Amino acid sequence: MKKIRICFVMPGCYPLFKSESKETFGGSEVELYNMAIWFSEQQGFQVDFLVGDYGQKPLETHRNISLRRLKYMRPTATSNPIHKVLKIVFLLKALLFQPSDVFITKTASEFLGWMVLVNKWLRGKKVVFRLGSDRDTELAYWKGRSKRLYWLYKLGLYHCDQIFCQSDYQQAQLYKKCRLIGKVIRNVFPVAQSTTHAKDYILWVSRCMALKRPLLFLELARRVPEENFVMIMPVNQESKVYAGERITMLSRKIAQEALQIPNLKLIDFVPFHQIQSYYDHAKLFVNTSEFEGFPNSFLQACLGKTGLLSLKVDPDGFIMKNNLGLCCDDVFESAVRFIKNLDRCVIHQLGNNAFEYVSNNHDIQKIGPKYARLFEKLCPRRKEENAAVAANTAFMHKVFRNNVTSAWQQKSGGSMSIEMQQQSVENAAYLSQKGENAAAAENIQFSSTGLSANNQFLSTGSSGKGSNISSSEYNQFLNTGPSGKDSNTSPSGNQRPNYTEFCKENSGIKDTVKKQYIRKSAKVAVYRLKTILNDLKQNQENRIQ
């Protein structure tokens, strides 16, 4: 059986594959990176990754993953009008010629719309979308950002084959605002063996963006001078392009204020493969964002046995339900009191609860198989291909066997001996060794059902007389085939019918097969057209509801 080929589309993921890169990335990139690594280690899957243009080679390989560069797809090139056109051209080219079965992306973007247009409607492939933020369900927000972004994202959202949600809240919002049904699968992360580390400081990790509200963390450090605070805040280059001067001013303001807070250490960048160490040594991880999906920073903190303090974000209430820390609903004084009341016992208890939670609910070794089963369901075409090959093989075997029987009866007036059943079983074993199990099963069934008829034929013969043909003569005829030439030999040494010679003598079968393939191609084209029309109809019905 051929492997299912999965293509992840996320330009910002390339820095994760190169430890020496200093480019920024977010939680969505981290999750798709983890998924790609896991699938590349599984049998039955082949992984490709379409990444941005960071000056690398057009094609690179990392841990059995093919990294294909999207030319001109640079985070810092979006302000150039020429680059805007070129990156779309090269994106469409990459999607059109990428030989994958399933395409998956995350977070709201134009990519989803282009993937549906090119890969689903034009090529008949499967497109999967995973929500990256709670705002991904708010189409009105994206309409205000860009009309082209809005229409492409809406097109992709309503017509993709599968939508995955990070939380029950996202699933409810997706149905409430878009009348679409998504499947909830928790964020994934590789869970290593638990270790205990010294806890030294209060940690904040995120990109420099206004929605992350980093100034609130500075205020926490001022209000609790007896604790040490560490702030890791790389500047998001892509946001810097879109937001321009606002991001630059925000990063400068934070850098200036951090110098005036003695118990605060500001770090502008830490490589991904080193960041976990900071989570491991933190007493508490703080999230000040206005909104999120399900931050991967929460999972990394839990892996480091570190409790959580969130000012507003608590997906499905998991922090409070599992006693992992506190979500204070934007009540700043509650956050201050919580930090001041921390002691060694509380830190230890919260850390153990956090690690138990992430191990039970987000381990990629437990959740990865769910994705695998869903992708296998999305790609029944592979099973159909194997069944078609097996059926054609079984059909050719039956035709040849009938031809042999007819020729032998006409030549010798004899009957079909029981060696024919043995030869059929040997052919079935040979097909089974090649992986064509369906054909093998059908051959075995054919031989068993014809046994009674053959035994009856043995008793009378074709002319009403008993059979006078020896088994050795009949087996020799079977092994040489209808043309009298030696047939091919199976790996086990057993002789099998010479199908090549038979097909040469019966060229009409080949023409019939060609006509069947032409009819099949026409049916595929009609099926794709019906899929597009059904999607449009379903979209209209959802709006009416």
PDB file of C-alpha atoms in Angstrom, residues 14 36 45 49 60 64 105 131 150 154 169 239 255 257 309 314-315 343 375 426 430 457 463 510:
ATOM      1  CA  TYR A  14      11.574  27.257   8.614  1.00  0.00           C
ATOM      2  CA  ALA A  36       5.495  17.013  10.961  1.00  0.00           C
ATOM      3  CA  PHE A  45       3.157   8.526   5.786  1.00  0.00           C
ATOM      4  CA  PHE A  49       6.687  21.119   4.264  1.00  0.00           C
ATOM      5  CA  GLU A  60      16.242  20.616   1.744  1.00  0.00           C
ATOM      6  CA  ASN A  64      12.918  12.591   6.433  1.00  0.00           C
ATOM      7  CA  THR A 105      -2.315  24.771   7.429  1.00  0.00           C
ATOM      8  CA  LEU A 131      -7.797  27.001  14.051  1.00  0.00           C
ATOM      9  CA  TYR A 150     -11.341  38.032   3.961  1.00  0.00           C
ATOM     10  CA  LYS A 154     -13.815  32.661   4.013  1.00  0.00           C
ATOM     11  CA  TYR A 169     -14.959  27.018  23.091  1.00  0.00           C
ATOM     12  CA  SER A 239       4.083  42.159  12.646  1.00  0.00           C
ATOM     13  CA  ALA A 255      13.394  48.175  26.689  1.00  0.00           C
ATOM     14  CA  GLU A 257      11.226  50.742  31.175  1.00  0.00           C
ATOM     15  CA  LEU A 309      -0.904  32.580  35.959  1.00  0.00           C
ATOM     16  CA  ASP A 314      -8.002  30.086  30.034  1.00  0.00           C
ATOM     17  CA  PRO A 315      -9.194  27.774  27.212  1.00  0.00           C
ATOM     18  CA  ASP A 343       5.714  29.347  48.605  1.00  0.00           C
ATOM     19  CA  PHE A 375      -6.095  11.357   7.419  1.00  0.00           C
ATOM     20  CA  GLU A 426      -0.113 -21.242  -5.437  1.00  0.00           C
ATOM     21  CA  TYR A 430       2.332 -15.460  -5.008  1.00  0.00           C
ATOM     22  CA  PHE A 457     -16.566 -33.197 -14.239  1.00  0.00           C
ATOM     23  CA  SER A 463     -17.539 -36.609 -23.554  1.00  0.00           C
ATOM     24  CA  LYS A 510      -6.217  -4.268 -23.460  1.00  0.00           C
TER      25      LYS A 510
END
